[in-house]
Amino acid sequence: MTDQHVRTGARTGAGAPAGHRLDPQPGEVIDRSRTFTFSWNSRSVAAHPGDTIASALAAAGERVLSRSFKYHRPRGLLTASYHDPGAIVQVDDEPNVRAAHRLVAEGMRVSSQNTWPSLRYDIKAVNQLAGRFLAPGFYYKTFIKPERLWPVYEKVLARFAHAGTVSPDTPHGYHDKRFAHPDVLVAGGGPAGMAAALAAARAGARVLLVEEEHALGGHLRWGGPGELDVLAELRAAVAATPGIEVLTDSAVLARYDDNWVAVVVRGLPGGGERLIKARVGTLVVAAGLIERPYVFAGNDVPGVLLSTAVRRLINLYAVRPGRRAVVLTANADGDAAVRDLRRAGVDVAHVADARRGEDVVRVHGRSGVRAVELADGRRIDADLLVTATGWTTPMALLNMAGVRPVYVPRAARFVPGEALPDEVLAVGGVAGDGTLEQLRAHADAVGAEAARRASARRATMLATVPTRPDGALLPPSDQRPVPIPELPLDDHPELFRGRTHGMVDFSEDVSSADIHTAAREGYDSVELVKRYTTVTMGPAQGKLETVNAVAVLAEATGSSIAATGTTTWRPMHVPVTLGALAGRIHEPVRHSPMQPAHDRLGAVPLVAGQWIRPDHYGDPAAEVRAVRERVGIIDVTPIGKLDLRGPDVPALLNLLYVNKWSKLEVGRVRYGVMCAEDGVVLDDGVTGRLAPDRWLLSTTSSGAATVWEWVENWLQTEHPDWQVHVTPLTTAYASINVAGPRSRELVGRLTEGVDLSEEAFGYMHVRTGRVAGVEDCVLWRIGFTGELSYELHVPAAYGLHVWEALLEHGRDLGVAPFGVEAQRILRLEKGHLIVGQDTDGQTSAFGAGLDRLVKLDKDDFVGRPELAWEHETGGGPRLVGLQPLDGSVVPPEASLIVADGSRILGRVTSSRMSPTLGRSVCLAQVDAAHAAPGTRLTVHLPDGSRITARVTEHHAHVDPDGTRLRGGSGGPVGPVRETGVPIARSAIAPTGPTVLEDGWEVTARRSTVHLTLADLSSVTKMAVRAPHGGAVAAALGTRFGRIGRIVRDAHGALVVGSGPGEWLVLDVPGAQDALRSRLVELVAATGEFASVVDLTHGRALVRLRGQRSADLLAKVCAIDLADDVVPDGAALRTSVAAVVTDIVRDDRGGVPSYLLHCERSSGQFLADALLDAGAEFGVEVDAYPEPAPGP
Amino acid sequence: MIQLPCPWCGLRNVVEFRYVGESRPRPDPATTTPEQWREHLYIRANPRGQVLESWYHSAGCRRYLRLQRDTVSNQARPVEGAE
């Protein structure tokens, strides 16, 4: 509205604004053409679009909005901004809504909080009378003695606590988050913030401008005509300047190391908040200044407002804040408020000028101002008291950046101390005072300098990333800093507390008298006073309270404000919902290829680490019997498998295992135990030699990642000279253990190329062959369960096919699937230890009963020193088999073994009821002195009772001689059955109808939308290892961080430099043999030590394609994906949705596109996370792209 | 959250790495005494200031790397050798 003439006084007649609403104001944000209603404590109230809850209530004449925390004093507006302590209300089922910030909507149900029976007659106001019992520190003083009354106190206090209500039926919100990498982030959208953002953007920076209010402008919005003109000019410039992303109704929550900045975006459609995690080049703090309340008796009575509050009400919302006012002013903004009040028709009865020493003593009135008492003794009737006594610098963000505040007495405020870190700058009121022109010029220079510094940091970063193409130009780093003009700091009278005591912290009901009391009681430092009185610990977190609290404490202790100092500001700067912080929770889940079968069979799932495993299929005891009597199959895919190649593998095995490995022949398997440097058992597993230079090392499921990192550690740091390549194949193979007397018969019906007779394929041997039509399967004869058994490792895409073939062709043999629980019982019956279950962080190899394995006559192996010394001294706990005398009692695991009533000798580590023996069996750790077979031990059960148990001769309770391992039913082996063409399946379940392509079951769905995700898991993938900068690298034509193509036919296999000395070569599905031969030939020609490992089954691979691909990835990946960091042709590995993922940028047809791949078992989770992240962009699943051949 | 300068990958968020420990030479197991060995296993200097330490870039290049880091400012720079 441009109408400059505003009628004063009340108006009558049709169309007159209702209640306290004024005629249209030039800068008003309400839309008078529409009126709607909402409810306030069940009463209907009128509002316009653009009103906040508080402005609509003020227009309707409502003055009392809430009751204070402890004393339940009536409260109204004070600041009329987000931080207003009196304006916190309940909206529908949402508590603690800031009424002066939240825009009112039609039909909104608003109610006051913490009031009973009603806002007017709040019964807890009796607290005011009990004030002397609710003195500061009363929580602390209450909870002393007697302790038995504490629950009573808690119950009573809980009723009085500051709270809205939360409904358990509130629908769950969808909270999202994303990452951002702005060059410059400007925190605050007032004139200085806007000027800085414009200057930075014009200097070429990507700018994120964050403003807490609903519109840019800061204090200009409630200013005079000149300020409104500047506001319009700046707003138009921001809208017209490319490179500035504006977020309103959003707040910078915190600044962490290296300018890691959290921003919350509020006011999203449908409610909810959204978090942005930004790595910022330069942070520009433009937080302005916050007006401070004055401390005097009655300063919290409704009707006492700050000058900015009345100027907002009048100019933004056209609300007259009262009828008759007294104004206490100490600065130009207070003077401007006087002019605005007069313009709005308020009778300004008296203006007390603090610059001339005038003062206000107290306010009279309880639920509203009735009169104001001046220092000269006069008492002025009024319903409104306006104070303008000073400004506080919002120090929080700067303090989080390590900047300490310094008090300047002549300016009556704290300002940033000297040292701002290089990547943080300040503009506007935070940096100083001056005219609007001076502040704009200063901000302009700072904005340009912010962009320059960000550009320099970016250039440094770009110089180090391997994804940048050779010869790419770095951004010019302009050496000369932009000169920044000085800003003056205006004088201001020091006005904190008047002549009487009043509220310092309105939210926590802490008065200046309370602070004096605390100081007298000895809590005389600012840190102690804060915690003892809870001053500054309310929702505003000190923005309105800190300086007054420090001033009052200084006067109470006879010190100065500067010497008293402030407390530390910590994240978060403003409150944020937990939902926003939680966002999309990425907890990766790993699936075996056989999971669909387990689901169909009704397996009860067990979450083990990240894996979903079948715990049992309904009756674990029956599963145990099936294995002992017939044959069972178990999915053991999570077992760690490492492919080891190279001439130095035996040296590696000798170093890491406690036993000897030099003489392991091809086709043989050996059990090994690894210890850490302190001799403690780290992991165990079997390792087999498949070929002269090829070993397969297995680990426990939970140790898979740890052992791989362990092996790499020794190779990279201690023995970089050794020629060994390690490739994890844990998820490249689906692993199935076929166990039981009839296992040989079952395996024989499906296996070709392997002689399964006992003489040809003995215990602890390994073979490779074809199983159920699937090539390149590994079979080894090991015996965790104690029965004749074969562990099959099948290329993972065929895992389900082989599993189903086993169940189908073993039906007449009585085959049954068995789960983790049954396996635990079986191995316990056989006395086989589980690392981490029967050993702990202090169990050495000797303690685990592995004496025979430890070869101290070997040269150095890991753990040798400690093991050698332990061998000399003896003692320590031992692992023993244990059987309770009463076989019907199953002692819970971790039950303690005791002697003499209370001396602890050890504990039960594993314990189950054995279906085979019909009695309980255990493993236990017990002091060596009590470990002899036959010893009677007392076991203390958790319920307090005690039982007696006997140490057994062996760990094994069933078949200690191990005859069953080498036995078998003797049934016929073969002939081989027809199992049909094996179907390969991706880790990612196809959506919708499927087709068979190249032997893979893939989705038939096509999509032509602008953003698609296609499952390319069927493509051929070969991993090549070779020296990083050698002849193989030259022959492959690319290196780490980049991609290239091997030209062959019309297309080329895609070569990705995936790591130092690592390449991944991608080709069409079904090309494994051809590609492997070509690569083996290429590698052999160089004579370098190199390996080629087929990872076709070991990786889940998808292609993301579309203009918004990078936006989708920015929601689940913290890497900066800008075109200069990750251009077309770049390859890197990072974390995507908490899964370690390779990202390869491979644009197609000019459209941005990324290949993403991860280890197979996380593929479904990764695909789901990408589709979830892309939902807001309309992503759809597409089939493997045709007709363009090649990945 | 701090960033670490991986010598292979460039600057990355610290959550991509696994902290291995202070970088100290490993005593020769053949000649070491129990006191020296246990000092190597358990005792850390933990200085306020510059420290030489090992990290593993688990969500990146999967290399072990050595950094010199200031434990007060968390400024770090790569150091030769992967110990």
Short mmCIF file of N, CA and C in Angstrom, two decimals, chain B residues 9-83:
data_model
loop_
_atom_site.label_atom_id
_atom_site.label_comp_id
_atom_site.label_asym_id
_atom_site.label_seq_id
_atom_site.Cartn_x
_atom_site.Cartn_y
_atom_site.Cartn_z
N CYS B 9 42.37 -39.08 -2.47
CA CYS B 9 41.03 -38.63 -2.86
C CYS B 9 40.81 -37.15 -2.67
N GLY B 10 41.68 -36.46 -1.93
CA GLY B 10 41.42 -35.07 -1.62
C GLY B 10 40.70 -34.94 -0.29
N LEU B 11 40.11 -33.77 -0.09
CA LEU B 11 39.49 -33.45 1.20
C LEU B 11 38.15 -34.17 1.34
N ARG B 12 37.98 -34.94 2.41
CA ARG B 12 36.74 -35.68 2.62
C ARG B 12 36.31 -35.56 4.07
N ASN B 13 35.00 -35.73 4.29
CA ASN B 13 34.47 -35.69 5.66
C ASN B 13 35.06 -36.80 6.51
N VAL B 14 35.29 -36.51 7.77
CA VAL B 14 35.97 -37.46 8.64
C VAL B 14 35.20 -38.76 8.80
N VAL B 15 33.89 -38.76 8.62
CA VAL B 15 33.12 -39.99 8.80
C VAL B 15 33.45 -41.04 7.75
N GLU B 16 34.15 -40.65 6.68
CA GLU B 16 34.55 -41.63 5.67
C GLU B 16 35.76 -42.45 6.12
N PHE B 17 36.38 -42.03 7.20
CA PHE B 17 37.63 -42.65 7.62
C PHE B 17 37.44 -43.42 8.92
N ARG B 18 38.35 -44.37 9.12
CA ARG B 18 38.42 -45.05 10.41
C ARG B 18 39.76 -44.69 11.04
N TYR B 19 39.69 -44.23 12.29
CA TYR B 19 40.92 -43.83 12.97
C TYR B 19 41.68 -45.07 13.39
N VAL B 20 42.95 -45.15 13.05
CA VAL B 20 43.74 -46.33 13.41
C VAL B 20 44.52 -46.07 14.68
N GLY B 21 45.24 -44.97 14.74
CA GLY B 21 45.95 -44.68 15.99
C GLY B 21 47.17 -43.84 15.76
N GLU B 22 47.81 -43.49 16.84
CA GLU B 22 49.05 -42.75 16.74
C GLU B 22 50.08 -43.59 16.00
N SER B 23 50.85 -42.91 15.20
CA SER B 23 51.81 -43.60 14.36
C SER B 23 53.12 -43.72 15.11
N ARG B 24 53.47 -44.93 15.53
CA ARG B 24 54.75 -45.12 16.21
C ARG B 24 55.43 -46.35 15.65
N PRO B 25 56.74 -46.37 15.64
CA PRO B 25 57.43 -47.53 15.07
C PRO B 25 57.17 -48.79 15.90
N ARG B 26 57.05 -49.91 15.20
CA ARG B 26 56.75 -51.19 15.85
C ARG B 26 58.07 -51.82 16.32
N PRO B 27 58.18 -52.16 17.59
CA PRO B 27 59.42 -52.78 18.07
C PRO B 27 59.64 -54.13 17.37
N ASP B 28 60.85 -54.53 17.21
CA ASP B 28 61.16 -55.82 16.61
C ASP B 28 60.69 -56.92 17.55
N PRO B 29 59.68 -57.71 17.11
CA PRO B 29 59.11 -58.70 18.03
C PRO B 29 60.13 -59.73 18.51
N ALA B 30 61.17 -59.92 17.73
CA ALA B 30 62.15 -60.95 18.11
C ALA B 30 62.97 -60.51 19.31
N THR B 31 63.21 -59.22 19.46
CA THR B 31 64.12 -58.76 20.50
C THR B 31 63.44 -57.93 21.57
N THR B 32 62.14 -57.70 21.44
CA THR B 32 61.48 -56.77 22.37
C THR B 32 61.29 -57.38 23.74
N THR B 33 61.25 -56.54 24.75
CA THR B 33 60.93 -57.00 26.10
C THR B 33 59.44 -56.80 26.34
N PRO B 34 58.86 -57.51 27.33
CA PRO B 34 57.43 -57.29 27.63
C PRO B 34 57.10 -55.82 27.90
N GLU B 35 58.00 -55.10 28.60
CA GLU B 35 57.71 -53.70 28.90
C GLU B 35 57.64 -52.87 27.63
N GLN B 36 58.62 -53.04 26.74
CA GLN B 36 58.62 -52.27 25.49
C GLN B 36 57.39 -52.62 24.66
N TRP B 37 57.06 -53.91 24.59
CA TRP B 37 55.95 -54.34 23.75
C TRP B 37 54.65 -53.78 24.26
N ARG B 38 54.42 -53.82 25.57
CA ARG B 38 53.16 -53.32 26.11
C ARG B 38 53.07 -51.80 26.04
N GLU B 39 54.22 -51.16 26.13
CA GLU B 39 54.24 -49.71 25.90
C GLU B 39 53.75 -49.42 24.49
N HIS B 40 54.22 -50.21 23.54
CA HIS B 40 53.81 -50.05 22.13
C HIS B 40 52.31 -50.34 21.97
N LEU B 41 51.80 -51.33 22.69
CA LEU B 41 50.39 -51.71 22.54
C LEU B 41 49.45 -50.69 23.17
N TYR B 42 49.80 -50.15 24.32
CA TYR B 42 48.80 -49.44 25.11
C TYR B 42 49.08 -47.97 25.39
N ILE B 43 50.34 -47.56 25.39
CA ILE B 43 50.63 -46.19 25.82
C ILE B 43 50.60 -45.24 24.63
N ARG B 44 49.88 -44.13 24.79
CA ARG B 44 49.80 -43.13 23.75
C ARG B 44 50.31 -41.81 24.27
N ALA B 45 50.89 -41.04 23.39
CA ALA B 45 51.40 -39.74 23.83
C ALA B 45 50.25 -38.74 24.01
N ASN B 46 49.26 -38.76 23.13
CA ASN B 46 48.08 -37.89 23.23
C ASN B 46 48.44 -36.44 23.49
N PRO B 47 49.23 -35.84 22.59
CA PRO B 47 49.69 -34.47 22.86
C PRO B 47 48.63 -33.44 22.52
N ARG B 48 48.77 -32.28 23.10
CA ARG B 48 47.99 -31.12 22.69
C ARG B 48 48.85 -30.41 21.65
N GLY B 49 48.46 -30.58 20.39
CA GLY B 49 49.31 -30.01 19.35
C GLY B 49 49.51 -31.01 18.24
N GLN B 50 50.67 -31.01 17.65
CA GLN B 50 50.93 -31.85 16.48
C GLN B 50 51.05 -33.33 16.85
N VAL B 51 50.41 -34.16 16.07
CA VAL B 51 50.53 -35.60 16.30
C VAL B 51 50.58 -36.30 14.95
N LEU B 52 51.34 -37.37 14.90
CA LEU B 52 51.44 -38.17 13.67
C LEU B 52 50.52 -39.37 13.86
N GLU B 53 49.59 -39.57 12.95
CA GLU B 53 48.64 -40.65 13.18
C GLU B 53 48.22 -41.32 11.88
N SER B 54 47.68 -42.53 12.03
CA SER B 54 47.23 -43.32 10.88
C SER B 54 45.72 -43.31 10.80
N TRP B 55 45.24 -43.25 9.58
CA TRP B 55 43.81 -43.36 9.31
C TRP B 55 43.62 -44.33 8.17
N TYR B 56 42.43 -44.90 8.05
CA TYR B 56 42.09 -45.80 6.94
C TYR B 56 40.90 -45.18 6.24
N HIS B 57 41.01 -44.96 4.94
CA HIS B 57 39.91 -44.34 4.20
C HIS B 57 38.93 -45.42 3.77
N SER B 58 38.08 -45.84 4.71
CA SER B 58 37.21 -46.99 4.48
C SER B 58 36.11 -46.70 3.46
N ALA B 59 35.62 -45.48 3.39
CA ALA B 59 34.54 -45.18 2.44
C ALA B 59 35.11 -44.46 1.23
N GLY B 60 36.35 -44.71 0.92
CA GLY B 60 36.96 -44.04 -0.22
C GLY B 60 37.96 -44.95 -0.90
N CYS B 61 39.20 -44.52 -0.98
CA CYS B 61 40.20 -45.28 -1.72
C CYS B 61 40.65 -46.54 -1.00
N ARG B 62 40.25 -46.72 0.24
CA ARG B 62 40.62 -47.91 1.03
C ARG B 62 42.14 -48.04 1.16
N ARG B 63 42.77 -46.92 1.35
CA ARG B 63 44.20 -46.91 1.63
C ARG B 63 44.42 -46.48 3.08
N TYR B 64 45.47 -47.04 3.63
CA TYR B 64 45.92 -46.55 4.92
C TYR B 64 46.77 -45.32 4.66
N LEU B 65 46.61 -44.30 5.45
CA LEU B 65 47.36 -43.08 5.21
C LEU B 65 47.81 -42.48 6.53
N ARG B 66 48.83 -41.66 6.41
CA ARG B 66 49.39 -41.02 7.61
C ARG B 66 49.17 -39.53 7.52
N LEU B 67 48.73 -38.95 8.60
CA LEU B 67 48.51 -37.50 8.64
C LEU B 67 49.25 -36.91 9.82
N GLN B 68 49.64 -35.66 9.64
CA GLN B 68 50.09 -34.90 10.79
C GLN B 68 48.94 -33.96 11.13
N ARG B 69 48.40 -34.09 12.32
CA ARG B 69 47.21 -33.31 12.67
C ARG B 69 47.48 -32.52 13.95
N ASP B 70 46.91 -31.31 13.97
CA ASP B 70 46.97 -30.49 15.19
C ASP B 70 45.71 -30.80 15.99
N THR B 71 45.89 -31.35 17.19
CA THR B 71 44.71 -31.81 17.93
C THR B 71 43.87 -30.67 18.47
N VAL B 72 44.35 -29.43 18.39
CA VAL B 72 43.55 -28.30 18.85
C VAL B 72 42.73 -27.73 17.70
N SER B 73 43.39 -27.48 16.56
CA SER B 73 42.68 -26.87 15.44
C SER B 73 42.15 -27.89 14.45
N ASN B 74 42.60 -29.15 14.57
CA ASN B 74 42.21 -30.20 13.63
C ASN B 74 42.67 -29.95 12.21
N GLN B 75 43.59 -29.04 12.03
CA GLN B 75 44.20 -28.89 10.70
C GLN B 75 45.12 -30.09 10.50
N ALA B 76 45.05 -30.69 9.32
CA ALA B 76 45.84 -31.89 9.07
C ALA B 76 46.49 -31.81 7.71
N ARG B 77 47.62 -32.49 7.56
CA ARG B 77 48.23 -32.58 6.24
C ARG B 77 48.82 -33.97 6.06
N PRO B 78 48.80 -34.45 4.81
CA PRO B 78 49.32 -35.81 4.59
C PRO B 78 50.82 -35.85 4.82
N VAL B 79 51.29 -37.02 5.22
CA VAL B 79 52.71 -37.23 5.47
C VAL B 79 53.14 -38.44 4.68
N GLU B 80 54.33 -38.43 4.16
CA GLU B 80 54.82 -39.56 3.37
C GLU B 80 54.73 -40.86 4.12
N GLY B 81 54.48 -41.93 3.40
CA GLY B 81 54.48 -43.24 4.02
C GLY B 81 53.11 -43.55 4.60
N ALA B 82 52.75 -44.81 4.61
CA ALA B 82 51.40 -45.20 5.03
C ALA B 82 51.38 -45.81 6.42
N GLU B 83 52.46 -45.66 7.15
CA GLU B 83 52.50 -46.38 8.45
C GLU B 83 51.43 -45.88 9.39
#
